[in-house]
Tab-separated table of C-alpha atoms in Angstrom:
chain	number	residue	atom	x	y	z
S	8	MET	CA	26.935	3.956	-24.498
S	9	GLU	CA	28.031	0.499	-23.202
S	10	TYR	CA	25.427	-2.058	-22.365
S	11	TRP	CA	25.527	-3.928	-19.129
S	12	ASN	CA	25.030	-7.702	-19.310
S	13	SER	CA	22.745	-8.665	-16.421
S	14	THR	CA	24.137	-12.210	-16.404
S	15	LEU	CA	27.362	-10.934	-14.904
S	16	GLY	CA	25.606	-10.718	-11.569
S	17	SER	CA	27.009	-7.330	-10.594
S	18	GLY	CA	23.541	-5.904	-9.961
S	19	PHE	CA	22.466	-2.314	-9.427
S	20	ILE	CA	23.420	0.371	-6.921
S	21	LEU	CA	20.533	1.961	-5.052
S	22	MET	CA	21.216	5.645	-4.379
S	23	GLY	CA	18.218	6.067	-2.062
S	24	ILE	CA	16.907	8.804	0.149
S	25	LEU	CA	19.508	8.075	2.882
S	26	ASN	CA	22.360	8.944	0.546
S	27	ASP	CA	20.821	12.351	-0.399
S	28	SER	CA	19.788	13.279	3.131
S	29	GLY	CA	21.620	15.950	5.108
S	30	SER	CA	21.048	13.929	8.320
S	31	PRO	CA	21.081	10.256	7.228
S	32	GLU	CA	21.353	8.906	10.781
S	33	LEU	CA	18.215	10.833	11.915
S	34	LEU	CA	16.328	9.714	8.810
S	35	CYS	CA	17.462	6.118	9.343
S	36	ALA	CA	16.211	6.205	12.903
S	37	THR	CA	12.885	7.699	11.754
S	38	ILE	CA	12.394	4.983	9.107
S	39	THR	CA	13.223	2.325	11.713
S	40	VAL	CA	10.629	3.707	14.145
S	41	LEU	CA	7.989	3.943	11.405
S	42	TYR	CA	8.754	0.394	10.245
S	43	MET	CA	8.474	-0.994	13.755
S	44	LEU	CA	5.241	0.934	14.248
S	45	ALA	CA	3.900	-0.551	11.010
S	46	LEU	CA	4.841	-4.088	12.072
S	47	THR	CA	3.422	-3.718	15.610
S	48	SER	CA	0.206	-1.912	14.835
S	49	ASN	CA	-0.761	-3.955	11.753
S	50	GLY	CA	0.209	-7.208	13.450
S	51	LEU	CA	-1.839	-6.339	16.557
S	52	LEU	CA	-4.833	-5.192	14.463
S	53	LEU	CA	-4.678	-8.382	12.389
S	54	LEU	CA	-4.541	-10.483	15.565
S	55	VAL	CA	-7.504	-8.668	17.119
S	56	ILE	CA	-9.606	-9.138	13.952
S	57	THR	CA	-8.673	-12.826	13.719
S	58	VAL	CA	-9.164	-13.667	17.452
S	59	ASP	CA	-12.303	-11.669	18.392
S	60	SER	CA	-15.433	-13.258	16.950
S	61	ARG	CA	-17.401	-10.004	17.183
S	62	LEU	CA	-15.217	-8.610	14.388
S	63	HIS	CA	-15.869	-11.517	12.034
S	64	VAL	CA	-17.963	-9.370	9.684
S	65	PRO	CA	-17.177	-8.233	6.108
S	66	MET	CA	-15.885	-4.784	7.054
S	67	TYR	CA	-13.243	-6.138	9.409
S	68	PHE	CA	-12.457	-9.049	7.135
S	69	LEU	CA	-11.418	-6.518	4.483
S	70	LEU	CA	-9.633	-4.410	7.056
S	71	GLY	CA	-7.644	-7.489	8.117
S	72	GLN	CA	-6.557	-7.961	4.496
S	73	LEU	CA	-5.443	-4.307	4.471
S	74	SER	CA	-3.447	-4.877	7.637
S	75	LEU	CA	-1.837	-7.915	6.099
S	76	MET	CA	-0.786	-5.886	3.016
S	77	ASP	CA	0.468	-3.042	5.171
S	78	LEU	CA	2.460	-5.593	7.237
S	79	LEU	CA	4.174	-6.945	4.086
S	80	PHE	CA	4.552	-3.733	2.073
S	81	PRO	CA	7.272	-2.000	4.045
S	82	SER	CA	8.987	-5.361	4.734
S	83	VAL	CA	9.813	-5.727	1.012
S	84	PHE	CA	12.635	-3.163	1.159
S	85	THR	CA	12.937	-1.492	4.564
S	86	PRO	CA	15.144	-4.106	6.321
S	87	LYS	CA	17.522	-4.206	3.346
S	88	THR	CA	17.641	-0.392	3.184
S	89	LEU	CA	18.504	-0.117	6.879
S	90	MET	CA	21.070	-2.933	6.783
S	91	ASP	CA	22.707	-1.439	3.618
S	92	PHE	CA	23.006	1.893	5.400
S	93	LEU	CA	24.598	0.366	8.491
S	94	HIS	CA	27.029	-1.688	6.416
S	95	HIS	CA	27.674	1.045	3.808
S	96	GLU	CA	26.568	-1.323	1.050
S	97	ASN	CA	24.001	-0.226	-1.515
S	98	THR	CA	24.118	-2.929	-4.140
S	99	ILE	CA	21.243	-5.202	-5.157
S	100	SER	CA	21.420	-8.113	-7.586
S	101	PHE	CA	19.539	-8.193	-10.857
S	102	GLY	CA	17.227	-10.909	-9.562
S	103	GLY	CA	16.817	-9.186	-6.224
S	104	CYS	CA	15.809	-5.939	-7.978
S	105	ALA	CA	13.301	-7.837	-10.143
S	106	LEU	CA	11.834	-9.571	-7.078
S	107	GLN	CA	11.588	-6.309	-5.157
S	108	MET	CA	9.780	-4.608	-8.033
S	109	PHE	CA	7.399	-7.551	-8.415
S	110	LEU	CA	6.494	-7.567	-4.700
S	111	VAL	CA	6.008	-3.800	-4.499
S	112	LEU	CA	3.775	-3.761	-7.568
S	113	THR	CA	1.759	-6.754	-6.343
S	114	LEU	CA	1.172	-5.353	-2.859
S	115	GLY	CA	0.580	-1.849	-4.147
S	116	GLY	CA	-1.907	-2.974	-6.822
S	117	ALA	CA	-3.744	-5.342	-4.415
S	118	GLU	CA	-4.096	-2.538	-1.770
S	119	ASP	CA	-5.306	-0.167	-4.474
S	120	LEU	CA	-8.124	-2.523	-5.501
S	121	LEU	CA	-8.905	-3.514	-1.917
S	122	LEU	CA	-9.578	0.103	-0.939
S	123	ALA	CA	-12.160	0.271	-3.696
S	124	PHE	CA	-13.835	-2.902	-2.428
S	125	MET	CA	-13.860	-1.435	1.117
S	126	ALA	CA	-15.707	1.608	-0.246
S	127	TYR	CA	-18.254	-0.686	-1.836
S	128	ASP	CA	-18.606	-2.461	1.506
S	129	ARG	CA	-19.412	0.819	3.229
S	130	TYR	CA	-21.872	1.732	0.512
S	131	MET	CA	-23.759	-1.512	0.948
S	132	ALA	CA	-23.700	-1.236	4.785
S	133	ILE	CA	-25.064	2.332	4.848
S	134	CYS	CA	-27.241	2.574	1.751
S	135	HIS	CA	-28.621	-0.985	1.709
S	136	PRO	CA	-28.414	-2.269	5.317
S	137	LEU	CA	-31.232	-4.788	4.964
S	138	ASN	CA	-29.476	-6.551	2.075
S	139	TYR	CA	-25.961	-6.031	3.406
S	140	MET	CA	-25.281	-9.626	4.478
S	141	VAL	CA	-26.692	-10.913	1.162
S	142	PHE	CA	-24.461	-8.787	-1.061
S	143	MET	CA	-21.459	-9.089	1.298
S	144	ARG	CA	-21.731	-12.793	2.186
S	145	PRO	CA	-18.410	-14.653	2.797
S	146	THR	CA	-18.225	-15.992	-0.776
S	147	VAL	CA	-18.388	-12.422	-2.138
S	148	CYS	CA	-15.803	-11.176	0.329
S	149	TRP	CA	-13.355	-13.926	-0.553
S	150	LEU	CA	-13.985	-13.233	-4.255
S	151	MET	CA	-13.160	-9.566	-3.730
S	152	VAL	CA	-9.881	-10.392	-1.962
S	153	ALA	CA	-8.944	-13.036	-4.564
S	154	THR	CA	-9.687	-10.568	-7.394
S	155	ALA	CA	-7.467	-7.905	-5.824
S	156	TRP	CA	-4.544	-10.321	-5.293
S	157	ILE	CA	-4.790	-12.057	-8.678
S	158	LEU	CA	-5.159	-8.920	-10.813
S	159	ALA	CA	-2.299	-7.231	-8.952
S	160	PHE	CA	-0.158	-10.392	-9.312
S	161	LEU	CA	-0.733	-10.619	-13.076
S	162	SER	CA	-0.115	-6.908	-13.615
S	163	ALA	CA	3.053	-6.964	-11.514
S	164	LEU	CA	4.357	-10.077	-13.266
S	165	GLY	CA	3.903	-8.543	-16.697
S	166	HIS	CA	5.465	-5.204	-15.771
S	167	THR	CA	8.406	-6.824	-13.990
S	168	LEU	CA	9.273	-9.156	-16.877
S	169	TYR	CA	8.963	-6.404	-19.498
S	170	THR	CA	10.899	-3.819	-17.519
S	171	MET	CA	13.780	-6.177	-16.737
S	172	HIS	CA	14.059	-7.383	-20.336
S	173	TYR	CA	15.552	-4.013	-21.454
S	174	PRO	CA	19.326	-3.722	-21.876
S	175	PHE	CA	20.703	-1.491	-19.151
S	176	CYS	CA	23.623	0.872	-19.481
S	177	LYS	CA	26.888	0.531	-17.690
S	178	VAL	CA	25.828	3.341	-15.323
S	179	ARG	CA	23.940	1.123	-12.872
S	180	LYS	CA	23.086	3.680	-10.254
S	181	ILE	CA	19.360	3.804	-9.445
S	182	ARG	CA	18.618	7.172	-7.916
S	183	HIS	CA	15.765	5.778	-5.888
S	184	LEU	CA	14.899	4.088	-2.598
S	185	LEU	CA	13.928	0.796	-4.207
S	186	CYS	CA	13.551	-0.887	-7.570
S	187	GLU	CA	10.498	0.638	-9.300
S	188	ILE	CA	9.621	1.096	-12.931
S	189	PRO	CA	10.207	4.862	-13.503
S	190	PRO	CA	13.832	5.050	-12.148
S	191	LEU	CA	14.795	1.749	-13.860
S	192	LEU	CA	13.575	2.928	-17.242
S	193	LYS	CA	15.937	5.899	-16.979
S	194	LEU	CA	18.819	3.381	-17.084
S	195	ALA	CA	17.539	1.521	-20.163
S	196	CYS	CA	19.704	1.813	-23.292
S	197	ALA	CA	16.701	1.544	-25.597
S	198	ASP	CA	13.589	3.495	-26.584
S	199	THR	CA	11.094	3.070	-23.748
S	200	SER	CA	8.497	5.612	-24.873
S	201	ARG	CA	5.883	3.068	-25.891
S	202	TYR	CA	6.322	1.128	-22.690
S	203	GLU	CA	6.101	4.333	-20.635
S	204	LEU	CA	2.767	5.021	-22.325
S	205	LEU	CA	1.655	1.464	-21.269
S	206	VAL	CA	2.768	2.110	-17.711
S	207	TYR	CA	0.769	5.336	-17.794
S	208	VAL	CA	-2.331	3.510	-19.091
S	209	THR	CA	-1.928	0.788	-16.485
S	210	GLY	CA	-1.528	3.421	-13.775
S	211	VAL	CA	-4.708	5.162	-14.831
S	212	THR	CA	-6.553	1.814	-14.895
S	213	PHE	CA	-5.267	0.612	-11.494
S	214	LEU	CA	-5.532	4.030	-9.756
S	215	LEU	CA	-8.056	6.345	-11.281
S	216	MET	CA	-10.760	3.789	-12.104
S	217	PRO	CA	-10.923	2.407	-8.508
S	218	LEU	CA	-10.651	5.963	-7.226
S	219	SER	CA	-13.673	6.943	-9.377
S	220	ALA	CA	-15.617	4.023	-7.881
S	221	ILE	CA	-14.641	5.152	-4.393
S	222	VAL	CA	-15.746	8.723	-5.101
S	223	ALA	CA	-19.052	7.453	-6.543
S	224	SER	CA	-19.660	5.232	-3.526
S	225	TYR	CA	-19.067	8.010	-1.025
S	226	ALA	CA	-21.212	10.439	-2.982
S	227	LEU	CA	-24.091	8.026	-2.623
S	228	ILE	CA	-23.220	7.397	1.045
S	229	LEU	CA	-23.240	11.177	1.728
S	230	CYS	CA	-26.714	11.513	0.226
S	231	THR	CA	-27.958	8.627	2.405
S	232	VAL	CA	-26.291	9.988	5.557
S	233	LEU	CA	-27.814	13.447	5.053
S	234	HIS	CA	-31.289	11.912	5.032
S	235	MET	CA	-30.747	9.828	8.230
S	236	PRO	CA	-33.181	10.866	10.996
S	237	SER	CA	-30.786	9.869	13.820
S	238	ASN	CA	-27.817	12.118	14.639
S	239	GLU	CA	-26.127	9.145	16.288
S	240	GLY	CA	-26.445	7.105	13.070
S	241	LYS	CA	-25.059	10.034	11.034
S	242	GLN	CA	-22.085	10.424	13.386
S	243	LYS	CA	-21.217	6.691	13.337
S	244	ALA	CA	-21.422	6.570	9.525
S	245	LEU	CA	-19.315	9.681	9.150
S	246	VAL	CA	-16.621	8.460	11.560
S	247	THR	CA	-16.298	5.121	9.795
S	248	CYS	CA	-16.216	6.706	6.331
S	249	SER	CA	-13.784	9.516	7.352
S	250	SER	CA	-11.214	6.941	8.428
S	251	HIS	CA	-11.428	5.174	5.061
S	252	LEU	CA	-11.268	8.418	3.099
S	253	THR	CA	-8.208	9.534	5.016
S	254	VAL	CA	-6.371	6.319	4.079
S	255	VAL	CA	-7.645	6.593	0.475
S	256	GLY	CA	-6.332	10.213	0.195
S	257	MET	CA	-2.885	9.294	1.515
S	258	TYR	CA	-2.396	6.182	-0.614
S	259	TYR	CA	-3.911	7.355	-3.914
S	260	GLY	CA	-2.282	10.782	-3.710
S	261	ALA	CA	1.220	9.301	-3.449
S	262	ALA	CA	0.637	6.486	-5.961
S	263	THR	CA	-0.904	8.837	-8.542
S	264	PHE	CA	2.053	11.137	-8.289
S	265	MET	CA	4.423	8.229	-8.818
S	266	TYR	CA	2.724	6.327	-11.639
S	267	VAL	CA	0.264	8.767	-13.381
S	268	LEU	CA	2.034	12.129	-13.601
S	269	PRO	CA	4.402	12.578	-16.569
S	270	SER	CA	8.071	11.763	-15.980
S	271	SER	CA	8.997	15.364	-16.709
S	272	LEU	CA	7.388	16.355	-13.391
S	273	HIS	CA	9.494	13.874	-11.409
S	274	SER	CA	12.801	14.390	-9.614
S	275	PRO	CA	14.832	11.722	-7.790
S	276	ARG	CA	14.360	13.494	-4.433
S	277	GLN	CA	10.596	13.867	-4.846
S	278	ASP	CA	10.204	10.293	-6.042
S	279	ASN	CA	12.155	9.033	-2.988
S	280	ILE	CA	9.953	10.974	-0.591
S	281	ILE	CA	6.731	9.826	-2.305
S	282	SER	CA	7.807	6.168	-2.318
S	283	LEU	CA	8.798	6.377	1.357
S	284	PHE	CA	5.367	7.893	2.111
S	285	TYR	CA	3.201	5.204	0.530
S	286	THR	CA	5.412	2.256	1.390
S	287	VAL	CA	6.344	3.011	5.008
S	288	VAL	CA	4.465	6.080	6.391
S	289	THR	CA	1.001	5.096	5.183
S	290	PRO	CA	1.215	1.473	6.362
S	291	ALA	CA	2.332	2.742	9.804
S	292	LEU	CA	-0.544	5.206	10.085
S	293	ASN	CA	-3.398	3.089	8.638
S	294	PRO	CA	-4.031	0.985	11.782
S	295	LEU	CA	-4.018	4.086	13.957
S	296	ILE	CA	-6.489	5.896	11.663
S	297	TYR	CA	-8.848	2.891	11.648
S	298	SER	CA	-8.587	2.104	15.359
S	299	LEU	CA	-8.432	5.274	17.420
S	300	ARG	CA	-11.945	6.439	16.505
S	301	ASN	CA	-13.499	2.958	16.206
S	302	GLN	CA	-15.060	1.828	19.451
S	303	GLU	CA	-15.639	-1.720	18.162
S	304	VAL	CA	-11.927	-2.199	17.430
S	305	MET	CA	-10.816	-0.552	20.643
S	306	GLY	CA	-13.222	-2.739	22.645
S	307	ALA	CA	-12.034	-5.871	20.870
S	308	LEU	CA	-8.428	-4.852	21.474
S	309	ARG	CA	-9.075	-4.547	25.241
S	310	ARG	CA	-10.747	-7.956	25.322
S	311	VAL	CA	-7.833	-9.567	23.511
S	312	LEU	CA	-5.256	-7.848	25.755
S	313	ARG	CA	-7.121	-8.976	28.859
S	314	LYS	CA	-7.308	-12.472	27.478
S	315	TYR	CA	-3.520	-12.581	26.996
S	316	LYS	CA	-2.937	-10.475	30.141
S	317	LEU	CA	-1.096	-7.726	28.263
S	318	PRO	CA	-0.944	-4.065	29.451
S	319	THR	CA	-3.504	-1.821	27.700
S	320	HIS	CA	-2.233	1.673	28.461
S	321	ASN	CA	0.157	1.803	25.489
S	322	ALA	CA	-1.918	0.075	22.900
S	323	PHE	CA	-2.480	2.145	19.838
């Protein structure tokens, strides 16, 4: 089979979910609404956490970082996907594909680790409340955030450089919504079995290890909550933790399917749906999940909206 020289600049052709859909216009409108919801809700939540001094505590500092990631994550590819559909143009340059992959892996990896740190924060707040501000002092919080970003950056950089070094065949059609490792490896005109094993090991490390830490944290939290004498304290703890667990379930479920399950269990249509779920749907829903049942956030939102004289009836 002929090789394709990436220096020619012809790029790839993204055959995404809109091309395979029976109603592409409806799907395009749905993605647009979800993207606008993600931008608006995450931007508003980030503004509230930044402006309201009552939310300047570790839990909301980490939540603000999650909102920032969820603000950026869908922006990596959604505007291009929508514009390509409107202009009937599905090409992406070699460099653009590499950049898109790098950003998706960085943001996805950082969010993955951040969710584990958020579980640790809840564990310290509920199981060790007297020492909470010692173990979660500002230096520790910034160290957690920096660790998540740096490890994700290094992992994404390595995977992007190694994936894009392969010679690609003349058939340049990526049957996927965006440039990710699994669909690109299917175009490689070389043996990728060893690298696929490395991707699997990295996926297990970045997904299952933090997930194990989350499960362990919430097992200890549950034991503590069950021994609480106050029903009000139990309810508050369970509401806070249930929001986080909902987000964890949505994100880790989709990412595990994409990067941990064997390639034999994947199909282009399934991969497109899963990618759309954790890159657009989850970022759009996360602020709603964290805000609707959180009285502190809702109260801060009302104060900020009153301060800027904005209507409150449609907020979240």
